[in-house]
Coordinates of C-alpha atoms in Angstrom, one line a residue:
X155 CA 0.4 9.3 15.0
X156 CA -0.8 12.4 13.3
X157 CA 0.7 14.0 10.3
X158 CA -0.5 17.3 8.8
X159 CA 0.6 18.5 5.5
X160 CA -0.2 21.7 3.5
X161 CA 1.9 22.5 0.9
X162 CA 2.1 25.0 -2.2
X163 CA 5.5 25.0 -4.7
X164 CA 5.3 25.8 -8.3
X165 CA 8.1 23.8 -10.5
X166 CA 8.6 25.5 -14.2
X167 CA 4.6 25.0 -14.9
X168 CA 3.8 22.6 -12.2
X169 CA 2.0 23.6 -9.4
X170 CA 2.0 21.7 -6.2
X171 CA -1.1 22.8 -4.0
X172 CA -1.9 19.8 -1.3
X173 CA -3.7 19.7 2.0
X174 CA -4.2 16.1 4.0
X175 CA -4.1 14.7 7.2
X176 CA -3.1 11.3 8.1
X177 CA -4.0 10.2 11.8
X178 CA -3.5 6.9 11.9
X179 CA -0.2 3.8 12.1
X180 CA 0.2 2.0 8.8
X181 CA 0.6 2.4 5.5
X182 CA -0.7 5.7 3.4
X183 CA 0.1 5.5 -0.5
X184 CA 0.6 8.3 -2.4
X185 CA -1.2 7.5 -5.7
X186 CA -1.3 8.9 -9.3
X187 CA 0.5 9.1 -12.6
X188 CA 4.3 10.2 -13.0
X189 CA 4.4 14.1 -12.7
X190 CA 1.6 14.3 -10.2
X191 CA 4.1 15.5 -7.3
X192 CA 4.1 12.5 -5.6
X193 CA 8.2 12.6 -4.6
X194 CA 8.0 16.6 -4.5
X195 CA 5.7 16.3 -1.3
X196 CA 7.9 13.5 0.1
X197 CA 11.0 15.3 -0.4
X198 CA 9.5 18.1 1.4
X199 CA 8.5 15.7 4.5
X200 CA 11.9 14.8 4.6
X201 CA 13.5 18.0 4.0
X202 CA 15.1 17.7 1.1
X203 CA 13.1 20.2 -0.6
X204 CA 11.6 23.9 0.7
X205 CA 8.4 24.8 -0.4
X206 CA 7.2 28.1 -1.3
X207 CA 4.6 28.1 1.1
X208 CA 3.6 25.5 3.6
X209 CA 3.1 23.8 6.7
X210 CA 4.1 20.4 8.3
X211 CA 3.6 19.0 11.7
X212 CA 4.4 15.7 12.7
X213 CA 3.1 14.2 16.0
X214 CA 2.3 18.0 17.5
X215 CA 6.3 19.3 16.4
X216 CA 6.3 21.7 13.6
X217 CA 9.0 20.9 10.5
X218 CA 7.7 23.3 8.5
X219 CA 5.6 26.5 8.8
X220 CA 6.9 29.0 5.9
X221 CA 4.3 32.3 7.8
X222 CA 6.4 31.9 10.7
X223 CA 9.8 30.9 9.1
X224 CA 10.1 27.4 10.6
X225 CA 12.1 25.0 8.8
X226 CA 13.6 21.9 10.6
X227 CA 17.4 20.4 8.7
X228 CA 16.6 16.8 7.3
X229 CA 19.2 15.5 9.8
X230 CA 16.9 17.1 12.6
X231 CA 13.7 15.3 11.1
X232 CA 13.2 11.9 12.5
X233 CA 12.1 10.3 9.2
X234 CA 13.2 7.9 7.9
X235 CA 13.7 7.4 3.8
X236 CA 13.7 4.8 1.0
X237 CA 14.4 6.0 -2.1
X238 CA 13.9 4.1 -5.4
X239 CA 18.3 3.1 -5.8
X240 CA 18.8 2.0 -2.4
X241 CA 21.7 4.3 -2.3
X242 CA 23.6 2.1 0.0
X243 CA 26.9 2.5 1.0
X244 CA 29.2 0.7 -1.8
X245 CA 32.3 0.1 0.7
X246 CA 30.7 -0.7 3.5
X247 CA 29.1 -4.3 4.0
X248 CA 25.8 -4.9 5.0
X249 CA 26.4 -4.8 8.3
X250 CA 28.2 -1.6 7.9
X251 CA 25.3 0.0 6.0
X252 CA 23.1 -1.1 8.9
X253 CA 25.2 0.4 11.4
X254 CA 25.9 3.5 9.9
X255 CA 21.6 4.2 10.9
X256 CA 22.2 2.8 14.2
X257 CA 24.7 5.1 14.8
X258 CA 22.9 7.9 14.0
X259 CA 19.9 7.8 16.9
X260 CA 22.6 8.9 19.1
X261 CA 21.6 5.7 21.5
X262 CA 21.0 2.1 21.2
X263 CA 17.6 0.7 20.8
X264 CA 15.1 2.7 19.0
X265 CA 11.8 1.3 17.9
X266 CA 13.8 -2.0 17.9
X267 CA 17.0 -3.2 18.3
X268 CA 19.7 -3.8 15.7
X269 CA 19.0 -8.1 16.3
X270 CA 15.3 -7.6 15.5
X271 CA 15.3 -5.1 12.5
X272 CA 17.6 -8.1 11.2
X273 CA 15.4 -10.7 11.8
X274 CA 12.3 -8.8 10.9
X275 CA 13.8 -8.2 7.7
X276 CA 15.7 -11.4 7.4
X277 CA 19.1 -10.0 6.6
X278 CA 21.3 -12.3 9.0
X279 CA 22.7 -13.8 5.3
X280 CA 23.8 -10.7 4.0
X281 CA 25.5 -9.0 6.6
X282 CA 29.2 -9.5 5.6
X283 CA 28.3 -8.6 1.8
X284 CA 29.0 -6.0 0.3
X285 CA 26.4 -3.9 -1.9
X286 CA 27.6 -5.5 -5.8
X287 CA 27.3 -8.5 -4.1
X288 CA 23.0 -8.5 -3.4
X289 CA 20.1 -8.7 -6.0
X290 CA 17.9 -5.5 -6.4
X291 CA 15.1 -7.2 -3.8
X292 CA 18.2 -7.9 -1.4
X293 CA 19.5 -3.8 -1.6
X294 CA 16.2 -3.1 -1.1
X295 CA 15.6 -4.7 2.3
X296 CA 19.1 -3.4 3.9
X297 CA 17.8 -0.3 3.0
X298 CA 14.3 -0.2 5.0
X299 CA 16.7 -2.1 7.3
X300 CA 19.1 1.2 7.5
X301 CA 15.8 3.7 7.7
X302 CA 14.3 1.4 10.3
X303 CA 17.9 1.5 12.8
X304 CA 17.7 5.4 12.7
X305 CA 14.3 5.0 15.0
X306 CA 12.2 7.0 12.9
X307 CA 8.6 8.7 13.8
X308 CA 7.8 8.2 10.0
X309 CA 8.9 6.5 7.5
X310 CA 8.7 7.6 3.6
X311 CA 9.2 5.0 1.1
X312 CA 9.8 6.8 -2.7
X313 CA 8.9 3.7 -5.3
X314 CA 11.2 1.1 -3.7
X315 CA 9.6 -1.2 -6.0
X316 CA 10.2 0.5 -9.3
X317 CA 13.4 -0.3 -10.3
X318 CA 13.1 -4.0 -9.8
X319 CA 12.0 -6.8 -11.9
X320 CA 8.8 -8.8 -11.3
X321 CA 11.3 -11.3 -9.8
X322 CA 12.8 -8.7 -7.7
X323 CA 9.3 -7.5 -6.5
X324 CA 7.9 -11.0 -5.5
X325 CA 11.2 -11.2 -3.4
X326 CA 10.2 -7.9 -1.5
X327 CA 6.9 -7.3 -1.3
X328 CA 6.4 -10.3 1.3
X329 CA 9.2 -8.1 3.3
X330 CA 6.6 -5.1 3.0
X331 CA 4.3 -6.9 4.1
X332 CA 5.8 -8.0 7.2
X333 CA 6.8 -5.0 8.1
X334 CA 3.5 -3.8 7.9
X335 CA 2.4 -6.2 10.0
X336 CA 4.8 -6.2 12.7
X337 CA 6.4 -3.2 12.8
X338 CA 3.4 -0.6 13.7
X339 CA 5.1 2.3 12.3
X340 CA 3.5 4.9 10.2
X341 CA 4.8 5.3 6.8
X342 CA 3.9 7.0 3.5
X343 CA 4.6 4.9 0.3
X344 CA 4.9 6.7 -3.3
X345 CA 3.3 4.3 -5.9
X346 CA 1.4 4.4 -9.1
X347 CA 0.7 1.1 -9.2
X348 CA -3.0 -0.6 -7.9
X349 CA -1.5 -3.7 -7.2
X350 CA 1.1 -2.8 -4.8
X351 CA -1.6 -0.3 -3.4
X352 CA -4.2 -3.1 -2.6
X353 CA -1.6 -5.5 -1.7
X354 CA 0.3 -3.4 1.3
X355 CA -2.0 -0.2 2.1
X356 CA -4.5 1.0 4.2
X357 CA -4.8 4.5 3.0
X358 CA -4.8 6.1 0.5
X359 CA -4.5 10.0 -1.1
X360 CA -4.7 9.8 -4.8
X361 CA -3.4 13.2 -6.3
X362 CA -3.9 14.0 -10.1
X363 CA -1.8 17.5 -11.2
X364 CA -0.7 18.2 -8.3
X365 CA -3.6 18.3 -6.2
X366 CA -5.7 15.7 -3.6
X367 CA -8.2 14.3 -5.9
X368 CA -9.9 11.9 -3.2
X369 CA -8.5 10.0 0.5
X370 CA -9.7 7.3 2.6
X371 CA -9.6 3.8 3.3
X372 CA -8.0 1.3 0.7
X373 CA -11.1 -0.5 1.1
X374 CA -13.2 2.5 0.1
X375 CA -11.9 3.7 -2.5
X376 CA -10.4 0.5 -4.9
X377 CA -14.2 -0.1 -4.9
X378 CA -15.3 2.9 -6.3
X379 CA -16.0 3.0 -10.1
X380 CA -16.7 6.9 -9.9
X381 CA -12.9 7.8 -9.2
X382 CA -12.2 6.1 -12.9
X383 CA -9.1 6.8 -15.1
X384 CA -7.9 8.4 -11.8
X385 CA -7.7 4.7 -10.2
X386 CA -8.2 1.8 -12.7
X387 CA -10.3 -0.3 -10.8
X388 CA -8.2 -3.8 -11.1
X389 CA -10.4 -5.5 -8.0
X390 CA -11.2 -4.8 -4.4
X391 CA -9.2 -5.7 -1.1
X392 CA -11.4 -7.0 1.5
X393 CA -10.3 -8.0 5.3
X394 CA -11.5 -11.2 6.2
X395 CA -10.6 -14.2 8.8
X396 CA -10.6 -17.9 8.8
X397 CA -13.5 -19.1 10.3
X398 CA -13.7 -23.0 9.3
X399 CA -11.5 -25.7 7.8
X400 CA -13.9 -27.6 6.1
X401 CA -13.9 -32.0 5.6
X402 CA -14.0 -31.0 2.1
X403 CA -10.2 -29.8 1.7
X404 CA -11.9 -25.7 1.6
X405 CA -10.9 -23.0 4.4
X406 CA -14.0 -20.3 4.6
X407 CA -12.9 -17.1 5.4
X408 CA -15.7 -14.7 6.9
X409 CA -16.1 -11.3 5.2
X410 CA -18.4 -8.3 6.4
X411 CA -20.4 -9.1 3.2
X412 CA -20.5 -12.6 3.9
X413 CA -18.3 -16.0 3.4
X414 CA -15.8 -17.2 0.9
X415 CA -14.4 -20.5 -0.1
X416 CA -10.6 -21.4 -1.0
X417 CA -8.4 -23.9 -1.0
X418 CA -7.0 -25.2 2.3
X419 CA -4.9 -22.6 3.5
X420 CA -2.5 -23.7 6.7
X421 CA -3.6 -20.8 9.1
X422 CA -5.4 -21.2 12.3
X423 CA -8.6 -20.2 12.8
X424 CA -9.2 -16.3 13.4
X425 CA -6.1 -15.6 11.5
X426 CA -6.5 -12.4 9.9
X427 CA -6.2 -11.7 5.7
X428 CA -6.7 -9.5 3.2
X429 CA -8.4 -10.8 0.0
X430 CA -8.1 -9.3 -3.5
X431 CA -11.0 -9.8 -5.6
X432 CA -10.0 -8.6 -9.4
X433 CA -12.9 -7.0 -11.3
X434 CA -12.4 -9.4 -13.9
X435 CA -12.8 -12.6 -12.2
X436 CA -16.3 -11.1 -11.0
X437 CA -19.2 -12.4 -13.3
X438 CA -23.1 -11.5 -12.8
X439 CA -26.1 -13.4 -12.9
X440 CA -30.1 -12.3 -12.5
X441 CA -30.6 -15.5 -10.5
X442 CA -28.5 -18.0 -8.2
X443 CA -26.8 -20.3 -11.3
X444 CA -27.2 -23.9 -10.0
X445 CA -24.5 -26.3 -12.2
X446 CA -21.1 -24.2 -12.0
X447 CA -18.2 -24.8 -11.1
X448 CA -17.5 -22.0 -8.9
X449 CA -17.6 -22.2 -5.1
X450 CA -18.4 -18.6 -4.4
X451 CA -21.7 -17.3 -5.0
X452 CA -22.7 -13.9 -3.3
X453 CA -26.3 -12.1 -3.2
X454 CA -25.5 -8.6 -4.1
X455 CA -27.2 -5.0 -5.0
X456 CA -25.8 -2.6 -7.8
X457 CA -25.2 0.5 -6.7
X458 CA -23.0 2.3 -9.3
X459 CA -22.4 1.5 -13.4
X460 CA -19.4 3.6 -14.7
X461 CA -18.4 2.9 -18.3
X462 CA -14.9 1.5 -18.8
X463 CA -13.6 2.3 -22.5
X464 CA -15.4 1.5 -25.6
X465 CA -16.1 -2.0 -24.7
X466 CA -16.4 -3.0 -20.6
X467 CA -18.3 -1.6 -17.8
X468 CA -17.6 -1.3 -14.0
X469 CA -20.4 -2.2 -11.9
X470 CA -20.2 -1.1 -8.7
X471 CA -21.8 -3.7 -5.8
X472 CA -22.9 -3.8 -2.6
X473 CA -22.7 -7.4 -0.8
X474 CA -23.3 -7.1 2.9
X475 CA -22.0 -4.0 4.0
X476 CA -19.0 -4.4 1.4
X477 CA -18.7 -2.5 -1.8
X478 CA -17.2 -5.0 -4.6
X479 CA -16.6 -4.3 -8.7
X480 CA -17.5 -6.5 -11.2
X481 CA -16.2 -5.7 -14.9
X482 CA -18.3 -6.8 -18.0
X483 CA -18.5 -5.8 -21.3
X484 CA -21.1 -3.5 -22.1
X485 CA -23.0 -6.2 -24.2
X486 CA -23.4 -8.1 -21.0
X487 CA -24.5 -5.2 -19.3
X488 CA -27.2 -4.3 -22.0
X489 CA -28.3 -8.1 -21.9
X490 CA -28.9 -8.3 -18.0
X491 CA -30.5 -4.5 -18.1
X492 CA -28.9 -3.7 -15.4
X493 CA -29.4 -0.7 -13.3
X494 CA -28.5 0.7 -9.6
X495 CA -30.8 -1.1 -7.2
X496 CA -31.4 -4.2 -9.1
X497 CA -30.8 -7.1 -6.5
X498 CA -28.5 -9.7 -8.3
X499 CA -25.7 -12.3 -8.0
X500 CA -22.1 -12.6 -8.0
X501 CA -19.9 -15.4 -9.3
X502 CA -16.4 -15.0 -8.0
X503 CA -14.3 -17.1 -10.2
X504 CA -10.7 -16.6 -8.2
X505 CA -9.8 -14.9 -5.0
X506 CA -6.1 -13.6 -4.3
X507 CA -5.2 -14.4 -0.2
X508 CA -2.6 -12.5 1.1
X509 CA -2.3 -13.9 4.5
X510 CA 0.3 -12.1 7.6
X511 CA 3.3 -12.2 6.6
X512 CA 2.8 -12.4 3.1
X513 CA 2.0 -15.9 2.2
X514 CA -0.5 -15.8 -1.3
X515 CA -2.6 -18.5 -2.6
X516 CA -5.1 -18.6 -5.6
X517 CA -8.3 -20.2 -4.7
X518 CA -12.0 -20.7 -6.6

């Protein structure tokens, strides 16, 4: 998949002036504040919106390229789009609503059949309700169910968390994540928020006024104090696998940086994660502490210290070939003397697991 995107607009005082590429399957997040022109450039992928200026190709076929006055309809666009409501279909059941994107491939099949964008999505249960009949999570899935049936080549997901609950967005976000998993299509997800970023990305382009302040890998750039107020650095995501179940009731999950320790977790060995490290639960020590209760214990090197507010610090490591953040107060941070290059240790207190298909544990 490639995606190309250039795009100029000016909105009263806003000014929209983006270039990015995207060349890989997965999941991109669009990052940054409200009012950074987040749903502006997705509105313009799906062709709901026509820029002043601008050009967008999409696997080598041109949607948009203003200098030579090339502008493909949205029902022309194979893209697919969640927005934020659902904006299902109030009269038609589930099944209906499902059907209705079916329908409109013009054949049967698509990237996958009505049956398994059902079961992917686990929507079997729903199918004879109506719309006032399911819970925000439950609206939300029909729709990525709908988008999926049209057989899109992308697609764009507009805050489909933001109008739910944090009881709505536990019920979803293992759905995300599943499709993420299985369903190898490319898609661009609008977010502000770090947590859902970490949790369901691999990209990431985080625009501030309406312009690409920084791209790259998830990985990359959660880990990178320098980017600041632009992304609050809550933790890290790491990819690791299980490599042992241990006699002692602890599953060790191999990182590039090294190894760490959990509870048991019920996956075979191999099986692929992603870990969440939160910058708090990070502590620092000049040498290997001996009588703690923590099971997780990692050799590490500063290599950044980017002051967080009046009272913490984010101190940017390097453990193995993995950047990590620990966040201290600046007290702490005057006490150890800490500066880039010092070789020290860190303690990490808890570790989030986010297994396939969305199963979480805590572990220390």
């Amino acid at each position: 998949m490639s995606l190309e995107v250039a795009l100029r607009h000016r909105l009263g005082t806003f000014r929209l002036d983006v270039d990015f590429h995207v060349e890989r399957p997965g999941i991109t997040a669009l990052f940054g504040p409200s009012g950074a022109g987040k749903t502006m450039i997705v509105n313009a992928m799906a062709g709901l919106l026509r820029p002043e200026d601008g050009r967008i190709v999409l696997d080598g076929e041109k949607l948009l390229e203003t200098t030579a006055q090339i502008f493909v309809p949205a029902r022309r666009r194979r893209i697919g789009y969640v927005f934020q409501d659902a904006r299902l279909f109030p009269h038609l059941s589930v099944a209906d609503n499902l059907r209705f994107g079916w329908r409109r491939t013009g054949r049967r099949g698509g990237h996958a059949g009505f049956n398994e964008i059902v079961d992917l999505l686990g929507l079997e249960p729903l199918l004879p309700r109506k719309p006032a009949r399911l819970s925000g999570g439950e609206k939300s899935r029909v729709a990525l169910g709908r988008a999926l049936l049209a057989a899109p080549q992308l697609l764009l997901l507009d805050e489909p968390l933001a109008a739910l609950d944090a009881a709505r967005k536990a019920e979803i976000l293992p759905w995300l994540e599943r499709l993420h998993d299985r369903a190898r299509l490319p898609m661009i997800y609008v977010t502000h928020s770090v947590d859902e970023v970490s949790r369901l990305a691999d990209e990431m382009i985080v625009l501030n006024h309406g312009r690409v302040a920084a791209q790259g890998s998830v990985f990359d750039l959660l880990s990178d104090p320098e980017l600041g107020a632009l992304v609050p650095t809550h933790g890290v995501v790491l990819s690791a696998r299980v490599a042992e179940q241990r006699p002692d009731g602890l599953t060790a999950l191999a990182f590039d940086g090294g190894v760490l320790l959990v509870p048991r977790l019920a996956l075979p060995l191999g099986a692929a994660l992603r870990l969440r490290l939160r910058a708090d639960d990070v502590m620092l020590a000049l040498v290997p502490p001996q009588t703690i209760s923590a099971n997780n214990v990692l050799p590490v090197e500063v290599i950044a210290i980017h002051t967080a507010g009046d009272a913490n610090a984010d101190v940017g490591l390097l453990c193995g070939n993995v950047k990590i953040v620990s966040r201290i107060t600046r007290a702490s941070l005057a006490r150890l003397s800490l500066e880039p290059g010092a070789r020290i240790f860190a303690i990490v207190k808890s570790v989030t697991v986010d297994p396939l298909l969305g199963a979480e544990n805590q572990g220390n």
